[in-house]
PDB file of N, CA and C in Angstrom:
ATOM      1  N   MET A   1     -50.379 -25.493  14.434  1.00 88.00           N
ATOM      2  CA  MET A   1     -51.041 -26.828  14.494  1.00 88.00           C
ATOM      3  C   MET A   1     -49.952 -27.867  14.190  1.00 88.00           C
ATOM      4  N   LYS A   2     -49.771 -28.842  15.026  1.00 88.00           N
ATOM      5  CA  LYS A   2     -48.796 -29.835  14.801  1.00 88.00           C
ATOM      6  C   LYS A   2     -49.397 -31.030  14.124  1.00 88.00           C
ATOM      7  N   THR A   3     -48.728 -31.509  13.143  1.00 88.00           N
ATOM      8  CA  THR A   3     -49.195 -32.710  12.391  1.00 88.00           C
ATOM      9  C   THR A   3     -48.299 -33.847  12.495  1.00 88.00           C
ATOM     10  N   THR A   4     -48.736 -34.990  12.337  1.00 84.00           N
ATOM     11  CA  THR A   4     -47.898 -36.248  12.440  1.00 84.00           C
ATOM     12  C   THR A   4     -47.889 -36.851  11.071  1.00 84.00           C
ATOM     13  N   ARG A   5     -46.780 -37.432  10.723  1.00 85.00           N
ATOM     14  CA  ARG A   5     -46.681 -38.202   9.476  1.00 85.00           C
ATOM     15  C   ARG A   5     -47.460 -39.405   9.385  1.00 85.00           C
ATOM     16  N   TRP A   6     -48.217 -39.568   8.265  1.00 84.00           N
ATOM     17  CA  TRP A   6     -49.035 -40.888   8.093  1.00 84.00           C
ATOM     18  C   TRP A   6     -48.293 -41.733   7.105  1.00 84.00           C
ATOM     19  N   ASP A   7     -48.115 -42.949   7.461  1.00 87.00           N
ATOM     20  CA  ASP A   7     -47.505 -43.894   6.603  1.00 87.00           C
ATOM     21  C   ASP A   7     -48.518 -45.090   6.502  1.00 87.00           C
ATOM     22  N   SER A   8     -49.227 -45.270   5.281  1.00 89.00           N
ATOM     23  CA  SER A   8     -50.135 -46.268   5.168  1.00 89.00           C
ATOM     24  C   SER A   8     -49.671 -47.598   5.434  1.00 89.00           C
ATOM     25  N   ALA A   9     -48.300 -47.844   4.986  1.00 89.00           N
ATOM     26  CA  ALA A   9     -47.645 -49.206   5.272  1.00 89.00           C
ATOM     27  C   ALA A   9     -47.656 -49.628   6.709  1.00 89.00           C
ATOM     28  N   GLU A  10     -47.586 -48.684   7.478  1.00 90.00           N
ATOM     29  CA  GLU A  10     -47.776 -49.150   9.026  1.00 90.00           C
ATOM     30  C   GLU A  10     -49.127 -49.559   9.437  1.00 90.00           C
ATOM     31  N   HIS A  11     -50.134 -49.416   8.682  1.00 90.00           N
ATOM     32  CA  HIS A  11     -51.541 -49.821   8.962  1.00 90.00           C
ATOM     33  C   HIS A  11     -51.986 -51.035   8.075  1.00 90.00           C
ATOM     34  N   LEU A  12     -51.154 -51.621   7.272  1.00 94.00           N
ATOM     35  CA  LEU A  12     -51.461 -52.694   6.559  1.00 94.00           C
ATOM     36  C   LEU A  12     -50.937 -53.976   7.147  1.00 94.00           C
ATOM     37  N   LYS A  13     -51.827 -54.494   8.095  1.00 92.00           N
ATOM     38  CA  LYS A  13     -51.410 -55.583   8.972  1.00 92.00           C
ATOM     39  C   LYS A  13     -51.762 -57.032   8.465  1.00 92.00           C
ATOM     40  N   THR A  14     -52.912 -57.080   7.797  1.00 92.00           N
ATOM     41  CA  THR A  14     -53.549 -58.317   7.349  1.00 92.00           C
ATOM     42  C   THR A  14     -53.639 -58.396   5.797  1.00 92.00           C
ATOM     43  N   ASP A  15     -53.864 -59.587   5.249  1.00 90.00           N
ATOM     44  CA  ASP A  15     -54.000 -59.823   3.818  1.00 90.00           C
ATOM     45  C   ASP A  15     -55.257 -59.026   3.358  1.00 90.00           C
ATOM     46  N   GLU A  16     -56.283 -59.059   4.310  1.00 92.00           N
ATOM     47  CA  GLU A  16     -57.516 -58.248   4.002  1.00 92.00           C
ATOM     48  C   GLU A  16     -57.349 -56.752   3.966  1.00 92.00           C
ATOM     49  N   ASP A  17     -56.465 -56.266   4.905  1.00 94.00           N
ATOM     50  CA  ASP A  17     -56.123 -54.811   4.902  1.00 94.00           C
ATOM     51  C   ASP A  17     -55.538 -54.486   3.467  1.00 94.00           C
ATOM     52  N   ILE A  18     -54.506 -55.315   3.093  1.00 93.00           N
ATOM     53  CA  ILE A  18     -53.907 -55.014   1.812  1.00 93.00           C
ATOM     54  C   ILE A  18     -54.849 -55.160   0.657  1.00 93.00           C
ATOM     55  N   GLN A  19     -55.645 -56.070   0.574  1.00 92.00           N
ATOM     56  CA  GLN A  19     -56.652 -56.204  -0.505  1.00 92.00           C
ATOM     57  C   GLN A  19     -57.537 -54.991  -0.617  1.00 92.00           C
ATOM     58  N   LEU A  20     -58.083 -54.565   0.707  1.00 93.00           N
ATOM     59  CA  LEU A  20     -59.020 -53.439   0.620  1.00 93.00           C
ATOM     60  C   LEU A  20     -58.358 -52.139   0.263  1.00 93.00           C
ATOM     61  N   TYR A  21     -57.078 -51.985   0.720  1.00 94.00           N
ATOM     62  CA  TYR A  21     -56.237 -50.853   0.426  1.00 94.00           C
ATOM     63  C   TYR A  21     -56.020 -50.730  -1.051  1.00 94.00           C
ATOM     64  N   LEU A  22     -55.632 -51.878  -1.765  1.00 93.00           N
ATOM     65  CA  LEU A  22     -55.296 -51.875  -3.162  1.00 93.00           C
ATOM     66  C   LEU A  22     -56.558 -51.692  -3.994  1.00 93.00           C
ATOM     67  N   GLU A  23     -57.633 -52.239  -3.516  1.00 92.00           N
ATOM     68  CA  GLU A  23     -58.912 -52.033  -4.288  1.00 92.00           C
ATOM     69  C   GLU A  23     -59.323 -50.494  -4.303  1.00 92.00           C
ATOM     70  N   ALA A  24     -59.187 -49.993  -3.112  1.00 94.00           N
ATOM     71  CA  ALA A  24     -59.614 -48.561  -2.948  1.00 94.00           C
ATOM     72  C   ALA A  24     -58.775 -47.658  -3.761  1.00 94.00           C
ATOM     73  N   CYS A  25     -57.261 -47.967  -3.829  1.00 93.00           N
ATOM     74  CA  CYS A  25     -56.337 -47.169  -4.563  1.00 93.00           C
ATOM     75  C   CYS A  25     -56.700 -47.322  -6.170  1.00 93.00           C
ATOM     76  N   ILE A  26     -56.974 -48.581  -6.574  1.00 91.00           N
ATOM     77  CA  ILE A  26     -57.339 -48.690  -7.992  1.00 91.00           C
ATOM     78  C   ILE A  26     -58.600 -47.958  -8.295  1.00 91.00           C
ATOM     79  N   GLU A  27     -59.499 -47.942  -7.529  1.00 91.00           N
ATOM     80  CA  GLU A  27     -60.853 -47.205  -7.797  1.00 91.00           C
ATOM     81  C   GLU A  27     -60.492 -45.712  -7.739  1.00 91.00           C
ATOM     82  N   GLU A  28     -59.740 -45.198  -6.892  1.00 92.00           N
ATOM     83  CA  GLU A  28     -59.415 -43.822  -6.799  1.00 92.00           C
ATOM     84  C   GLU A  28     -58.470 -43.285  -7.949  1.00 92.00           C
ATOM     85  N   ALA A  29     -57.650 -44.269  -8.522  1.00 91.00           N
ATOM     86  CA  ALA A  29     -56.577 -43.888  -9.374  1.00 91.00           C
ATOM     87  C   ALA A  29     -57.085 -43.249 -10.749  1.00 91.00           C
ATOM     88  N   GLY A  30     -58.281 -43.702 -11.124  1.00 87.00           N
ATOM     89  CA  GLY A  30     -58.756 -43.225 -12.423  1.00 87.00           C
ATOM     90  C   GLY A  30     -57.761 -43.548 -13.491  1.00 87.00           C
ATOM     91  N   ASP A  31     -57.218 -42.586 -14.260  1.00 86.00           N
ATOM     92  CA  ASP A  31     -56.375 -42.812 -15.331  1.00 86.00           C
ATOM     93  C   ASP A  31     -54.930 -42.536 -14.892  1.00 86.00           C
ATOM     94  N   ASP A  32     -54.631 -42.701 -13.673  1.00 89.00           N
ATOM     95  CA  ASP A  32     -53.284 -42.402 -13.188  1.00 89.00           C
ATOM     96  C   ASP A  32     -52.633 -43.712 -12.702  1.00 89.00           C
ATOM     97  N   PRO A  33     -51.837 -44.395 -13.520  1.00 89.00           N
ATOM     98  CA  PRO A  33     -51.163 -45.558 -13.227  1.00 89.00           C
ATOM     99  C   PRO A  33     -50.124 -45.451 -12.162  1.00 89.00           C
ATOM    100  N   ALA A  34     -49.593 -44.299 -12.057  1.00 89.00           N
ATOM    101  CA  ALA A  34     -48.505 -43.993 -11.103  1.00 89.00           C
ATOM    102  C   ALA A  34     -49.034 -44.140  -9.643  1.00 89.00           C
ATOM    103  N   PHE A  35     -50.380 -43.729  -9.488  1.00 90.00           N
ATOM    104  CA  PHE A  35     -51.103 -43.889  -8.193  1.00 90.00           C
ATOM    105  C   PHE A  35     -51.087 -45.373  -7.731  1.00 90.00           C
ATOM    106  N   ILE A  36     -51.466 -46.336  -8.777  1.00 91.00           N
ATOM    107  CA  ILE A  36     -51.460 -47.690  -8.353  1.00 91.00           C
ATOM    108  C   ILE A  36     -50.090 -48.273  -8.061  1.00 91.00           C
ATOM    109  N   VAL A  37     -49.112 -47.867  -8.875  1.00 91.00           N
ATOM    110  CA  VAL A  37     -47.694 -48.303  -8.603  1.00 91.00           C
ATOM    111  C   VAL A  37     -47.230 -47.832  -7.189  1.00 91.00           C
ATOM    112  N   HIS A  38     -47.588 -46.617  -6.848  1.00 90.00           N
ATOM    113  CA  HIS A  38     -47.207 -46.141  -5.520  1.00 90.00           C
ATOM    114  C   HIS A  38     -47.833 -46.974  -4.527  1.00 90.00           C
ATOM    115  N   ALA A  39     -49.112 -47.380  -4.694  1.00 93.00           N
ATOM    116  CA  ALA A  39     -49.925 -48.266  -3.759  1.00 93.00           C
ATOM    117  C   ALA A  39     -49.195 -49.580  -3.610  1.00 93.00           C
ATOM    118  N   LEU A  40     -48.685 -50.152  -4.791  1.00 93.00           N
ATOM    119  CA  LEU A  40     -47.930 -51.369  -4.672  1.00 93.00           C
ATOM    120  C   LEU A  40     -46.675 -51.125  -3.804  1.00 93.00           C
ATOM    121  N   GLY A  41     -46.072 -50.011  -3.995  1.00 92.00           N
ATOM    122  CA  GLY A  41     -44.816 -49.722  -3.179  1.00 92.00           C
ATOM    123  C   GLY A  41     -45.171 -49.603  -1.678  1.00 92.00           C
ATOM    124  N   VAL A  42     -46.292 -49.058  -1.328  1.00 93.00           N
ATOM    125  CA  VAL A  42     -46.698 -48.988   0.071  1.00 93.00           C
ATOM    126  C   VAL A  42     -46.840 -50.420   0.548  1.00 93.00           C
ATOM    127  N   ILE A  43     -47.603 -51.218  -0.161  1.00 94.00           N
ATOM    128  CA  ILE A  43     -47.788 -52.682   0.204  1.00 94.00           C
ATOM    129  C   ILE A  43     -46.355 -53.362   0.314  1.00 94.00           C
ATOM    130  N   ALA A  44     -45.568 -53.217  -0.521  1.00 92.00           N
ATOM    131  CA  ALA A  44     -44.264 -53.752  -0.528  1.00 92.00           C
ATOM    132  C   ALA A  44     -43.460 -53.375   0.737  1.00 92.00           C
ATOM    133  N   ARG A  45     -43.546 -52.124   1.146  1.00 91.00           N
ATOM    134  CA  ARG A  45     -42.903 -51.707   2.345  1.00 91.00           C
ATOM    135  C   ARG A  45     -43.553 -52.351   3.574  1.00 91.00           C
ATOM    136  N   ALA A  46     -44.829 -52.555   3.561  1.00 93.00           N
ATOM    137  CA  ALA A  46     -45.586 -53.137   4.607  1.00 93.00           C
ATOM    138  C   ALA A  46     -45.209 -54.592   4.736  1.00 93.00           C
ATOM    139  N   LYS A  47     -44.869 -55.300   3.699  1.00 91.00           N
ATOM    140  CA  LYS A  47     -44.650 -56.663   3.721  1.00 91.00           C
ATOM    141  C   LYS A  47     -43.157 -57.001   3.906  1.00 91.00           C
ATOM    142  N   ASN A  48     -42.240 -56.139   3.667  1.00 90.00           N
ATOM    143  CA  ASN A  48     -40.755 -56.280   3.779  1.00 90.00           C
ATOM    144  C   ASN A  48     -40.162 -56.172   2.364  1.00 90.00           C
ATOM    145  N   MET A  49     -39.556 -55.109   2.092  1.00 91.00           N
ATOM    146  CA  MET A  49     -39.044 -54.811   0.760  1.00 91.00           C
ATOM    147  C   MET A  49     -37.781 -55.783   0.500  1.00 91.00           C
ATOM    148  N   SER A  50     -36.964 -56.058   1.489  1.00 93.00           N
ATOM    149  CA  SER A  50     -35.761 -56.978   1.236  1.00 93.00           C
ATOM    150  C   SER A  50     -36.291 -58.361   0.781  1.00 93.00           C
ATOM    151  N   GLN A  51     -37.323 -58.927   1.588  1.00 93.00           N
ATOM    152  CA  GLN A  51     -37.766 -60.271   1.189  1.00 93.00           C
ATOM    153  C   GLN A  51     -38.480 -60.258  -0.214  1.00 93.00           C
ATOM    154  N   LEU A  52     -39.206 -59.142  -0.519  1.00 94.00           N
ATOM    155  CA  LEU A  52     -39.815 -58.967  -1.829  1.00 94.00           C
ATOM    156  C   LEU A  52     -38.705 -58.976  -2.887  1.00 94.00           C
ATOM    157  N   ALA A  53     -37.636 -58.361  -2.626  1.00 95.00           N
ATOM    158  CA  ALA A  53     -36.555 -58.209  -3.697  1.00 95.00           C
ATOM    159  C   ALA A  53     -36.020 -59.752  -3.879  1.00 95.00           C
ATOM    160  N   ARG A  54     -35.822 -60.472  -2.788  1.00 95.00           N
ATOM    161  CA  ARG A  54     -35.385 -61.770  -3.006  1.00 95.00           C
ATOM    162  C   ARG A  54     -36.417 -62.709  -3.757  1.00 95.00           C
ATOM    163  N   ASP A  55     -37.654 -62.505  -3.435  1.00 95.00           N
ATOM    164  CA  ASP A  55     -38.713 -63.303  -4.067  1.00 95.00           C
ATOM    165  C   ASP A  55     -38.965 -62.948  -5.499  1.00 95.00           C
ATOM    166  N   THR A  56     -38.682 -61.708  -5.997  1.00 94.00           N
ATOM    167  CA  THR A  56     -38.879 -61.327  -7.311  1.00 94.00           C
ATOM    168  C   THR A  56     -37.583 -61.440  -8.097  1.00 94.00           C
ATOM    169  N   GLY A  57     -36.436 -61.612  -7.474  1.00 95.00           N
ATOM    170  CA  GLY A  57     -35.148 -61.579  -8.187  1.00 95.00           C
ATOM    171  C   GLY A  57     -34.641 -60.194  -8.597  1.00 95.00           C
ATOM    172  N   LEU A  58     -35.311 -59.198  -8.125  1.00 94.00           N
ATOM    173  CA  LEU A  58     -34.963 -57.692  -8.422  1.00 94.00           C
ATOM    174  C   LEU A  58     -34.163 -57.229  -7.245  1.00 94.00           C
ATOM    175  N   THR A  59     -33.425 -56.150  -7.411  1.00 95.00           N
ATOM    176  CA  THR A  59     -32.680 -55.518  -6.322  1.00 95.00           C
ATOM    177  C   THR A  59     -33.648 -54.714  -5.444  1.00 95.00           C
ATOM    178  N   ARG A  60     -33.266 -54.529  -4.191  1.00 93.00           N
ATOM    179  CA  ARG A  60     -34.097 -53.787  -3.252  1.00 93.00           C
ATOM    180  C   ARG A  60     -34.146 -52.360  -3.723  1.00 93.00           C
ATOM    181  N   GLU A  61     -32.967 -51.800  -4.173  1.00 94.00           N
ATOM    182  CA  GLU A  61     -32.958 -50.374  -4.681  1.00 94.00           C
ATOM    183  C   GLU A  61     -33.833 -50.211  -5.852  1.00 94.00           C
ATOM    184  N   GLY A  62     -33.737 -51.221  -6.809  1.00 93.00           N
ATOM    185  CA  GLY A  62     -34.604 -51.243  -8.004  1.00 93.00           C
ATOM    186  C   GLY A  62     -36.085 -51.180  -7.718  1.00 93.00           C
ATOM    187  N   LEU A  63     -36.457 -52.002  -6.718  1.00 94.00           N
ATOM    188  CA  LEU A  63     -37.853 -51.999  -6.381  1.00 94.00           C
ATOM    189  C   LEU A  63     -38.282 -50.694  -5.829  1.00 94.00           C
ATOM    190  N   TYR A  64     -37.523 -50.151  -4.866  1.00 91.00           N
ATOM    191  CA  TYR A  64     -37.872 -48.819  -4.385  1.00 91.00           C
ATOM    192  C   TYR A  64     -38.000 -47.707  -5.468  1.00 91.00           C
ATOM    193  N   LYS A  65     -37.091 -47.812  -6.492  1.00 92.00           N
ATOM    194  CA  LYS A  65     -37.160 -46.878  -7.541  1.00 92.00           C
ATOM    195  C   LYS A  65     -38.417 -47.095  -8.444  1.00 92.00           C
ATOM    196  N   ALA A  66     -38.648 -48.373  -8.806  1.00 93.00           N
ATOM    197  CA  ALA A  66     -39.735 -48.741  -9.685  1.00 93.00           C
ATOM    198  C   ALA A  66     -41.162 -48.367  -9.046  1.00 93.00           C
ATOM    199  N   LEU A  67     -41.213 -48.614  -7.655  1.00 91.00           N
ATOM    200  CA  LEU A  67     -42.532 -48.451  -6.940  1.00 91.00           C
ATOM    201  C   LEU A  67     -42.644 -47.178  -6.359  1.00 91.00           C
ATOM    202  N   SER A  68     -41.832 -46.208  -6.594  1.00 87.00           N
ATOM    203  CA  SER A  68     -41.896 -44.813  -6.122  1.00 87.00           C
ATOM    204  C   SER A  68     -42.935 -44.105  -6.976  1.00 87.00           C
ATOM    205  N   PRO A  69     -43.326 -42.954  -6.508  1.00 80.00           N
ATOM    206  CA  PRO A  69     -44.286 -42.071  -7.355  1.00 80.00           C
ATOM    207  C   PRO A  69     -43.732 -41.804  -8.677  1.00 80.00           C
ATOM    208  N   GLU A  70     -42.396 -41.616  -8.634  1.00 85.00           N
ATOM    209  CA  GLU A  70     -41.696 -41.206  -9.974  1.00 85.00           C
ATOM    210  C   GLU A  70     -41.330 -42.408 -10.760  1.00 85.00           C
ATOM    211  N   GLY A  71     -41.546 -43.685 -10.307  1.00 87.00           N
ATOM    212  CA  GLY A  71     -41.189 -44.827 -10.984  1.00 87.00           C
ATOM    213  C   GLY A  71     -42.098 -45.138 -12.204  1.00 87.00           C
ATOM    214  N   ASN A  72     -41.476 -46.015 -13.168  1.00 90.00           N
ATOM    215  CA  ASN A  72     -42.282 -46.335 -14.285  1.00 90.00           C
ATOM    216  C   ASN A  72     -41.867 -47.796 -14.593  1.00 90.00           C
ATOM    217  N   PRO A  73     -42.428 -48.737 -13.701  1.00 93.00           N
ATOM    218  CA  PRO A  73     -42.035 -50.068 -13.797  1.00 93.00           C
ATOM    219  C   PRO A  73     -42.623 -50.763 -15.082  1.00 93.00           C
ATOM    220  N   THR A  74     -41.932 -51.788 -15.565  1.00 93.00           N
ATOM    221  CA  THR A  74     -42.564 -52.517 -16.691  1.00 93.00           C
ATOM    222  C   THR A  74     -43.648 -53.469 -16.082  1.00 93.00           C
ATOM    223  N   PHE A  75     -44.480 -53.897 -17.029  1.00 93.00           N
ATOM    224  CA  PHE A  75     -45.675 -54.739 -16.608  1.00 93.00           C
ATOM    225  C   PHE A  75     -45.005 -56.003 -16.019  1.00 93.00           C
ATOM    226  N   SER A  76     -43.909 -56.432 -16.479  1.00 94.00           N
ATOM    227  CA  SER A  76     -43.214 -57.601 -15.885  1.00 94.00           C
ATOM    228  C   SER A  76     -42.818 -57.406 -14.562  1.00 94.00           C
ATOM    229  N   THR A  77     -42.349 -56.238 -14.236  1.00 94.00           N
ATOM    230  CA  THR A  77     -42.010 -56.005 -12.751  1.00 94.00           C
ATOM    231  C   THR A  77     -43.222 -55.946 -11.947  1.00 94.00           C
ATOM    232  N   VAL A  78     -44.268 -55.275 -12.422  1.00 93.00           N
ATOM    233  CA  VAL A  78     -45.558 -55.214 -11.575  1.00 93.00           C
ATOM    234  C   VAL A  78     -46.099 -56.646 -11.414  1.00 93.00           C
ATOM    235  N   ALA A  79     -46.068 -57.461 -12.422  1.00 94.00           N
ATOM    236  CA  ALA A  79     -46.565 -58.832 -12.349  1.00 94.00           C
ATOM    237  C   ALA A  79     -45.776 -59.625 -11.307  1.00 94.00           C
ATOM    238  N   LYS A  80     -44.432 -59.487 -11.361  1.00 94.00           N
ATOM    239  CA  LYS A  80     -43.552 -60.096 -10.320  1.00 94.00           C
ATOM    240  C   LYS A  80     -43.767 -59.716  -8.966  1.00 94.00           C
ATOM    241  N   VAL A  81     -43.923 -58.421  -8.791  1.00 94.00           N
ATOM    242  CA  VAL A  81     -44.220 -57.934  -7.450  1.00 94.00           C
ATOM    243  C   VAL A  81     -45.632 -58.401  -6.954  1.00 94.00           C
ATOM    244  N   ALA A  82     -46.586 -58.347  -7.796  1.00 92.00           N
ATOM    245  CA  ALA A  82     -47.930 -58.818  -7.390  1.00 92.00           C
ATOM    246  C   ALA A  82     -47.932 -60.254  -6.864  1.00 92.00           C
ATOM    247  N   LYS A  83     -47.320 -61.121  -7.766  1.00 93.00           N
ATOM    248  CA  LYS A  83     -47.175 -62.573  -7.498  1.00 93.00           C
ATOM    249  C   LYS A  83     -46.463 -62.769  -6.113  1.00 93.00           C
ATOM    250  N   ALA A  84     -45.295 -62.020  -5.936  1.00 94.00           N
ATOM    251  CA  ALA A  84     -44.531 -62.289  -4.654  1.00 94.00           C
ATOM    252  C   ALA A  84     -45.321 -61.733  -3.498  1.00 94.00           C
ATOM    253  N   LEU A  85     -46.249 -60.792  -3.571  1.00 91.00           N
ATOM    254  CA  LEU A  85     -47.068 -60.254  -2.605  1.00 91.00           C
ATOM    255  C   LEU A  85     -48.288 -61.177  -2.367  1.00 91.00           C
ATOM    256  N   GLY A  86     -48.455 -62.153  -3.144  1.00 90.00           N
ATOM    257  CA  GLY A  86     -49.603 -63.068  -2.960  1.00 90.00           C
ATOM    258  C   GLY A  86     -50.868 -62.500  -3.717  1.00 90.00           C
ATOM    259  N   LEU A  87     -50.645 -61.602  -4.603  1.00 90.00           N
ATOM    260  CA  LEU A  87     -51.795 -60.882  -5.281  1.00 90.00           C
ATOM    261  C   LEU A  87     -51.972 -61.411  -6.693  1.00 90.00           C
ATOM    262  N   GLN A  88     -53.136 -61.391  -7.128  1.00 89.00           N
ATOM    263  CA  GLN A  88     -53.467 -61.829  -8.487  1.00 89.00           C
ATOM    264  C   GLN A  88     -53.965 -60.729  -9.249  1.00 89.00           C
ATOM    265  N   ILE A  89     -53.414 -60.466 -10.458  1.00 87.00           N
ATOM    266  CA  ILE A  89     -53.975 -59.473 -11.414  1.00 87.00           C
ATOM    267  C   ILE A  89     -55.055 -59.986 -12.204  1.00 87.00           C
ATOM    268  N   THR A  90     -56.255 -59.367 -12.107  1.00 86.00           N
ATOM    269  CA  THR A  90     -57.360 -59.831 -12.927  1.00 86.00           C
ATOM    270  C   THR A  90     -58.034 -58.617 -13.616  1.00 86.00           C
ATOM    271  N   VAL A  91     -58.784 -58.865 -14.670  1.00 82.00           N
ATOM    272  CA  VAL A  91     -59.508 -57.959 -15.454  1.00 82.00           C
ATOM    273  C   VAL A  91     -60.915 -58.288 -15.534  1.00 82.00           C
ATOM    274  N   GLN A  92     -61.732 -57.334 -15.434  1.00 81.00           N
ATOM    275  CA  GLN A  92     -63.181 -57.400 -15.632  1.00 81.00           C
ATOM    276  C   GLN A  92     -63.754 -56.401 -16.482  1.00 81.00           C
ATOM    277  N   THR A  93     -64.940 -56.617 -17.139  1.00 86.00           N
ATOM    278  CA  THR A  93     -65.640 -55.752 -17.811  1.00 86.00           C
ATOM    279  C   THR A  93     -66.044 -54.491 -16.941  1.00 86.00           C
ATOM    280  N   ALA A  94     -65.779 -53.273 -17.477  1.00 77.00           N
ATOM    281  CA  ALA A  94     -66.190 -52.123 -16.764  1.00 77.00           C
ATOM    282  C   ALA A  94     -67.701 -51.866 -16.901  1.00 77.00           C
ATOM    283  N   HIS A  95     -68.365 -51.602 -15.800  1.00 75.00           N
ATOM    284  CA  HIS A  95     -69.782 -51.414 -15.929  1.00 75.00           C
ATOM    285  C   HIS A  95     -70.076 -49.992 -16.497  1.00 75.00           C
ATOM    286  N   LYS A  96     -70.844 -50.032 -17.639  1.00 72.00           N
ATOM    287  CA  LYS A  96     -71.225 -48.809 -18.302  1.00 72.00           C
ATOM    288  C   LYS A  96     -72.791 -48.586 -18.193  1.00 72.00           C
ATOM    289  N   PRO A  97     -73.176 -47.392 -17.980  1.00 69.00           N
ATOM    290  CA  PRO A  97     -74.535 -47.152 -17.959  1.00 69.00           C
ATOM    291  C   PRO A  97     -75.221 -47.690 -19.294  1.00 69.00           C
ATOM    292  N   HIS A  98     -76.332 -48.314 -19.127  1.00 68.00           N
ATOM    293  CA  HIS A  98     -77.190 -48.838 -20.328  1.00 68.00           C
ATOM    294  C   HIS A  98     -77.806 -47.631 -20.997  1.00 68.00           C
ATOM    295  N   VAL A  99     -77.518 -47.506 -22.293  1.00 67.00           N
ATOM    296  CA  VAL A  99     -78.171 -46.489 -23.086  1.00 67.00           C
ATOM    297  C   VAL A  99     -79.289 -47.103 -23.925  1.00 67.00           C
ATOM    298  N   THR A 100     -80.410 -46.557 -23.868  1.00 68.00           N
ATOM    299  CA  THR A 100     -81.512 -47.124 -24.691  1.00 68.00           C
ATOM    300  C   THR A 100     -81.585 -46.389 -26.051  1.00 68.00           C
ATOM    301  N   GLY A 101     -81.986 -47.181 -27.013  1.00 63.00           N
ATOM    302  CA  GLY A 101     -82.146 -46.577 -28.389  1.00 63.00           C
ATOM    303  C   GLY A 101     -80.767 -46.476 -29.042  1.00 63.00           C
ATOM    304  N   SER A 102     -80.736 -46.007 -30.242  1.00 60.00           N
ATOM    305  CA  SER A 102     -79.680 -46.010 -31.032  1.00 60.00           C
ATOM    306  C   SER A 102     -79.697 -44.861 -32.132  1.00 60.00           C
ATOM    307  N   ALA A 103     -78.613 -44.053 -32.107  1.00 59.00           N
ATOM    308  CA  ALA A 103     -78.746 -42.906 -33.058  1.00 59.00           C
ATOM    309  C   ALA A 103     -78.714 -43.377 -34.570  1.00 59.00           C
ATOM    310  N   GLY A 104     -78.069 -44.561 -34.779  1.00 57.00           N
ATOM    311  CA  GLY A 104     -77.862 -45.108 -36.172  1.00 57.00           C
ATOM    312  C   GLY A 104     -78.983 -46.018 -36.584  1.00 57.00           C
ATOM    313  N   ALA A 105     -79.877 -46.433 -35.690  1.00 55.00           N
ATOM    314  CA  ALA A 105     -80.865 -47.422 -36.095  1.00 55.00           C
ATOM    315  C   ALA A 105     -82.119 -46.831 -36.654  1.00 55.00           C
TER     316      ALA A 105
END
């Protein structure tokens, strides 16, 4: 069976594509921050890594390394990359199932 290489970066054409891709990756990542970092790397490649390096003030090589599956970027790097990509990092309360009653009451 012949397979072809799939590169998600080749399919991220619009800002909406990027938003939906990143949202899906964050949802799927669970407790794996490397998965999210890798997703940012895919988006960075889709948008132009050289331009992103200029916009963030980081080196192209440094970005490739930081945003690789083995990378471990600082939060500062993630924030710079997100801003340069036109993304905003937000936090919201996680929805937890409502539990009735109380064991201590």
